[in-house]
Coordinates of C-alpha atoms in Angstrom, one line a residue:
X1 CA 0.6 8.6 -28.5
X2 CA 4.7 8.8 -28.2
X3 CA 6.5 5.5 -27.9
X4 CA 7.5 4.9 -24.2
X5 CA 10.9 3.6 -23.1
X6 CA 12.3 2.5 -19.8
X7 CA 15.9 3.3 -19.8
X8 CA 18.1 2.0 -17.0
X9 CA 21.0 4.3 -15.8
X10 CA 23.7 1.9 -14.8
X11 CA 25.8 3.3 -11.8
X12 CA 28.3 1.2 -9.8
X13 CA 25.3 -0.4 -8.0
X14 CA 23.1 -0.7 -10.9
X15 CA 20.0 0.7 -8.8
X16 CA 18.4 3.6 -10.6
X17 CA 16.1 3.5 -13.7
X18 CA 15.4 6.6 -15.9
X19 CA 12.0 6.9 -17.3
X20 CA 12.0 8.8 -20.7
X21 CA 9.5 9.4 -23.4
X22 CA 11.6 8.1 -26.2
X23 CA 10.3 10.7 -28.8
X24 CA 10.3 13.6 -26.5
X25 CA 13.0 13.8 -23.7
X26 CA 12.3 17.1 -22.5
X27 CA 8.4 17.4 -22.0
X28 CA 7.1 17.5 -18.3
X29 CA 4.8 14.5 -19.4
X30 CA 3.9 11.9 -16.5
X31 CA 4.8 8.2 -17.1
X32 CA 3.2 5.6 -15.1
X33 CA 5.3 2.2 -13.6
X34 CA 3.6 -1.0 -12.8
X35 CA 5.5 -2.8 -10.0
X36 CA 4.3 -6.3 -9.0
X37 CA 6.0 -9.0 -6.6
X38 CA 7.0 -11.8 -8.6
X39 CA 9.0 -13.8 -5.9
X40 CA 8.3 -13.6 -2.4
X41 CA 10.3 -13.5 0.6
X42 CA 9.9 -15.7 3.8
X43 CA 8.9 -12.7 5.8
X44 CA 6.6 -9.7 5.0
X45 CA 8.5 -6.9 3.8
X46 CA 7.6 -3.5 2.4
X47 CA 8.6 -2.5 -1.3
X48 CA 9.1 1.3 -1.5
X49 CA 10.9 3.7 -3.6
X50 CA 12.7 7.2 -3.9
X51 CA 12.1 9.4 -6.9
X52 CA 15.3 11.4 -8.2
X53 CA 15.5 14.3 -10.4
X54 CA 17.8 14.5 -13.3
X55 CA 21.4 15.4 -12.2
X56 CA 20.8 13.9 -8.6
X57 CA 23.0 11.2 -7.3
X58 CA 21.5 7.7 -7.4
X59 CA 23.2 7.1 -3.7
X60 CA 20.2 7.4 -1.2
X61 CA 20.6 9.1 2.2
X62 CA 18.9 9.0 5.3
X63 CA 17.5 12.6 4.7
X64 CA 16.3 11.4 1.2
X65 CA 14.5 8.2 2.3
X66 CA 13.1 10.4 5.1
X67 CA 11.8 13.3 3.0
X68 CA 10.9 11.3 -0.3
X69 CA 10.6 7.6 0.6
X70 CA 7.2 5.9 0.0
X71 CA 6.1 2.5 0.5
X72 CA 4.4 1.0 -2.7
X73 CA 3.2 -2.3 -1.4
X74 CA 4.3 -5.5 0.8
X75 CA 4.9 -9.0 -0.4
X76 CA 2.9 -11.9 0.9
X77 CA 5.0 -14.6 2.9
X78 CA 6.5 -17.4 0.3
X79 CA 4.3 -19.9 2.3
X80 CA 1.2 -20.8 4.1
X81 CA -0.9 -17.9 2.4
X82 CA -4.6 -17.8 1.4
X83 CA -5.6 -17.8 -2.3
X84 CA -5.5 -14.2 -3.5
X85 CA -5.4 -15.2 -7.3
X86 CA -8.6 -13.0 -7.8
X87 CA -7.0 -10.1 -6.1
X88 CA -4.7 -7.1 -7.4
X89 CA -1.3 -7.6 -6.3
X90 CA 0.4 -4.9 -8.4
X91 CA 0.5 -1.0 -7.7
X92 CA 1.3 1.7 -9.9
X93 CA 3.8 4.9 -9.3
X94 CA 3.8 8.0 -11.6
X95 CA 7.2 9.8 -12.7
X96 CA 7.7 12.9 -14.8
X97 CA 9.7 12.3 -17.8
X98 CA 13.5 12.1 -17.2
X99 CA 13.2 11.5 -13.5
X100 CA 14.9 8.4 -11.9
X101 CA 13.7 5.9 -9.6
X102 CA 15.3 3.8 -6.8
X103 CA 13.4 0.8 -5.3
X104 CA 14.0 -0.4 -1.7
X105 CA 13.0 -3.2 0.5
X106 CA 12.3 -3.1 4.2
X107 CA 12.7 -6.6 5.8
X108 CA 10.5 -7.7 8.5
X109 CA 9.6 -4.1 10.0
X110 CA 8.4 -0.9 8.6
X111 CA 10.0 2.0 7.0
X112 CA 8.1 4.1 9.8
X113 CA 9.9 2.1 12.7
X114 CA 13.3 2.3 10.8
X115 CA 12.9 6.2 10.7
X116 CA 11.8 6.6 14.2
X117 CA 14.4 4.5 15.7
X118 CA 17.5 5.7 13.6
X119 CA 19.1 8.9 12.7
X120 CA 21.2 7.5 9.8
X121 CA 21.3 5.1 7.1
X122 CA 23.8 2.6 8.7
X123 CA 21.5 2.2 11.9
X124 CA 19.0 0.4 9.5
X125 CA 21.6 -2.3 9.0
X126 CA 20.4 -5.6 7.2
X127 CA 16.7 -4.4 7.9
X128 CA 17.0 -2.0 4.7
X129 CA 18.2 -3.2 1.3
X130 CA 18.4 -1.0 -1.9
X131 CA 17.3 -3.4 -4.9
X132 CA 19.7 -4.0 -7.8
X133 CA 18.3 -4.1 -11.4
X134 CA 18.6 -7.1 -13.6
X135 CA 17.2 -8.2 -16.8
X136 CA 16.4 -4.7 -18.0
X137 CA 15.3 -3.7 -21.5
X138 CA 13.3 -0.9 -23.0
X139 CA 10.2 -1.4 -21.4
X140 CA 10.9 -4.1 -18.5
X141 CA 13.1 -4.6 -15.5
X142 CA 13.4 -6.8 -12.3
X143 CA 14.8 -5.8 -9.1
X144 CA 15.8 -7.7 -5.9
X145 CA 18.6 -8.1 -3.3
X146 CA 18.5 -11.5 -1.7
X147 CA 14.7 -10.9 -0.8
X148 CA 11.5 -10.3 -2.7
X149 CA 11.9 -9.8 -6.6
X150 CA 9.7 -7.2 -8.2
X151 CA 9.0 -6.7 -11.9
X152 CA 8.8 -3.1 -13.2
X153 CA 7.1 -2.3 -16.5
X154 CA 5.7 0.7 -18.3
X155 CA 2.0 1.0 -18.0
X156 CA 0.7 1.9 -21.5
X157 CA -3.1 2.4 -20.1
X158 CA -4.5 5.3 -18.1
X159 CA -4.4 4.4 -14.2
X160 CA -7.7 2.6 -13.4
X161 CA -9.9 3.2 -10.8
X162 CA -8.4 0.8 -8.3
X163 CA -4.8 2.2 -9.0
X164 CA -6.4 5.8 -8.2
X165 CA -8.2 4.8 -5.1
X166 CA -5.2 2.8 -3.6
X167 CA -2.3 5.0 -4.7
X168 CA 0.6 5.8 -2.3
X169 CA -1.2 4.3 0.8
X170 CA 1.3 1.9 1.7
X171 CA 2.0 3.0 5.3
X172 CA -1.3 3.4 6.5
X173 CA -3.7 1.6 3.9
X174 CA -6.8 3.6 3.0
X175 CA -9.3 3.9 0.2
X176 CA -9.3 7.3 -1.4
X177 CA -12.5 8.0 -3.6
X178 CA -12.0 11.8 -3.4
X179 CA -11.1 12.0 -6.9
X180 CA -14.5 10.6 -7.7
X181 CA -16.9 12.9 -6.1
X182 CA -20.3 12.8 -7.3
X183 CA -19.6 9.8 -9.5
X184 CA -21.0 6.1 -9.0
X185 CA -19.0 3.2 -8.6
X186 CA -19.4 -0.3 -8.5
X187 CA -17.6 -3.8 -8.5
X188 CA -16.4 -6.7 -6.4
X189 CA -14.5 -7.5 -3.2
X190 CA -12.8 -10.9 -2.8
X191 CA -12.2 -11.9 1.0
X192 CA -9.6 -14.6 1.9
X193 CA -8.8 -16.0 5.2
X194 CA -5.9 -18.0 6.6
X195 CA -6.3 -17.8 10.7
X196 CA -7.8 -19.5 13.4
X197 CA -9.3 -16.2 14.9
X198 CA -12.4 -15.0 13.0
X199 CA -12.2 -11.3 12.2
X200 CA -14.7 -8.9 10.5
X201 CA -13.6 -5.9 8.7
X202 CA -15.5 -2.6 8.1
X203 CA -15.0 1.1 7.2
X204 CA -15.0 4.5 8.4
X205 CA -15.0 7.8 6.9
X206 CA -11.5 10.0 7.4
X207 CA -10.7 13.6 6.9
X208 CA -7.5 13.3 5.4
X209 CA -4.4 10.7 4.8
X210 CA -3.4 10.8 8.4
X211 CA -6.7 9.4 9.5
X212 CA -8.2 12.4 11.2
X213 CA -12.3 11.8 12.2
X214 CA -15.0 14.2 13.0
X215 CA -16.3 13.9 16.6
X216 CA -19.9 13.5 16.2
X217 CA -21.0 15.2 19.3
X218 CA -18.4 18.3 19.3
X219 CA -17.7 18.7 15.7
X220 CA -14.1 18.9 16.6
X221 CA -11.3 17.1 14.3
X222 CA -9.5 13.8 16.2
X223 CA -6.3 12.5 15.4
X224 CA -5.2 8.7 15.7
X225 CA -4.4 8.2 19.5
X226 CA -6.2 11.3 20.8
X227 CA -8.9 10.8 23.5
X228 CA -12.2 9.7 21.7
X229 CA -10.9 8.9 18.5
X230 CA -11.8 5.3 18.6
X231 CA -15.3 6.0 19.8
X232 CA -16.1 8.7 17.2
X233 CA -14.3 6.4 14.3
X234 CA -17.2 3.8 14.9
X235 CA -20.0 6.1 15.4
X236 CA -22.8 5.5 12.9
X237 CA -22.3 9.0 11.4
X238 CA -18.7 7.8 10.4
X239 CA -19.1 4.3 9.3
X240 CA -19.5 3.4 5.6
X241 CA -21.9 0.6 4.8
X242 CA -21.3 0.4 1.0
X243 CA -18.9 -2.8 1.3
X244 CA -20.6 -4.7 3.7
X245 CA -19.2 -6.4 6.6
X246 CA -16.1 -8.4 5.5
X247 CA -15.4 -11.6 6.6
X248 CA -15.1 -15.8 5.7
X249 CA -14.3 -18.8 6.9
X250 CA -10.9 -20.2 7.6
X251 CA -8.8 -21.2 4.5
X252 CA -11.8 -20.0 2.3
X253 CA -12.0 -17.2 -0.3
X254 CA -15.4 -15.6 -1.3
X255 CA -16.1 -12.7 -3.6
X256 CA -18.9 -10.3 -2.9
X257 CA -20.7 -8.1 -5.2
X258 CA -20.5 -4.4 -4.4
X259 CA -23.7 -2.4 -5.3
X260 CA -23.5 1.1 -6.8
X261 CA -22.2 3.9 -4.3
X262 CA -21.6 7.3 -4.4
X263 CA -17.6 8.4 -4.3
X264 CA -16.2 11.3 -2.5
X265 CA -14.9 10.1 0.5
X266 CA -11.8 9.0 2.1
X267 CA -12.3 5.8 3.9
X268 CA -10.1 3.5 6.0
X269 CA -10.4 0.0 7.6
X270 CA -10.7 -1.5 11.0
X271 CA -11.1 -5.0 12.0
X272 CA -13.1 -6.7 15.1
X273 CA -11.4 -10.0 16.1
X274 CA -14.2 -12.1 17.4
X275 CA -12.1 -14.4 20.3
X276 CA -10.1 -11.4 21.6
X277 CA -12.6 -8.7 21.3
X278 CA -10.2 -6.2 20.0
X279 CA -10.8 -3.8 17.2
X280 CA -7.8 -2.6 15.3
X281 CA -7.5 0.5 12.9
X282 CA -5.5 1.1 9.8
X283 CA -3.6 3.7 12.0
X284 CA -1.3 2.5 14.6
X285 CA -1.6 5.4 17.2
X286 CA -5.3 4.3 17.5
X287 CA -4.5 0.5 18.3
X288 CA -4.2 -0.5 21.8
X289 CA -0.9 -1.8 21.1
X290 CA 0.5 0.9 19.3
X291 CA 1.4 -1.3 16.3
X292 CA 0.1 -1.4 12.6
X293 CA -2.3 -4.2 11.9
X294 CA -2.9 -3.6 8.1
X295 CA -0.5 -3.8 5.2
X296 CA -1.3 -3.2 1.3
X297 CA -0.2 -6.0 -0.8
X298 CA -1.5 -4.2 -4.0
X299 CA -4.0 -1.4 -5.2
X300 CA -6.8 -1.7 -3.1
X301 CA -5.6 -5.4 -1.8
X302 CA -5.1 -5.0 2.1
X303 CA -4.0 -7.6 4.7
X304 CA -4.6 -8.1 8.4
X305 CA -2.7 -9.2 11.2
X306 CA -5.2 -10.2 13.9
X307 CA -3.2 -10.9 17.0
X308 CA -2.1 -8.2 19.7
X309 CA 1.4 -7.5 19.8
X310 CA 1.7 -8.5 16.0
X311 CA 2.7 -12.2 16.7
X312 CA 3.9 -13.8 13.4
X313 CA 3.5 -10.3 11.6
X314 CA 2.2 -12.2 8.5
X315 CA -0.7 -9.7 7.6
X316 CA -2.7 -12.8 5.7
X317 CA -5.2 -13.5 8.7
X318 CA -7.7 -11.8 6.5
X319 CA -7.0 -10.2 3.1
X320 CA -9.5 -8.2 1.0
X321 CA -9.0 -7.1 -2.5
X322 CA -11.5 -4.5 -4.4
X323 CA -12.1 -4.6 -8.2
X324 CA -14.0 -1.3 -8.7
X325 CA -15.5 0.4 -11.8
X326 CA -17.2 3.6 -12.6
X327 CA -20.7 3.1 -14.0
X328 CA -21.5 3.9 -17.3

């Protein structure tokens, strides 16, 4: 195996990393980066990236962010969060040899919202920050800009099951088991709560990454926000029972065993809030208040905001994290 080297490309802003194979800079091999939040902001911010090809400018534009911007994960608030030490708070991103990557932070809102309400980068204001690189060496770097700090490292291992299932789902967290069709998986799920409201998370089958479901009566495909979507999503024919109903007491973290189940489906979470009677889905268009109620804090680690309208937007009212493996 070739030695892998992470080489920073220092521009005036020192924001872009070029990823190369030190022994072969021309072959179009895929190289994995592992990203984890090492210092949290006081607000829940999205951490994302734009991949640039060799020769492209390191300067991000509105169009680049709109066309290629991806959300990788979010940070937990720096205070009053539940115990998530058993959960995976990192995520992986793959680059082709010699590509560059620029990381950014969306402060106390979402990239989706910024793009929907602005037509240029200046309109993002202080809600959007390009992260500056520090402490770089051949295989490691930190990046921050007066908010969260992320650590970026070369991943020497093949992508694990959790990274493949939760890859690139930051805008609308889902679990994608489509790469494991016909294979058996098992593992654990940890559940942590820091909220007065009691919530229970379940899962339903979706047809694609935008959250479409099959109407069990007509066989038609319904998209989030369309009439009948919520009813169809919660129909027994679409519900997934493999993970059980996820809930726990306030200020408590538990871990449940997941018995063997067959891969192949894409699934999305929904949450029922006992005190309010509300049900929230992973897709904002399906929710009664039209906003997102789930955030991804790492590969297969997802947090819930349980209040109508978003309230404090901390997304740590209930956090659940999977650790899954293929059976031998």
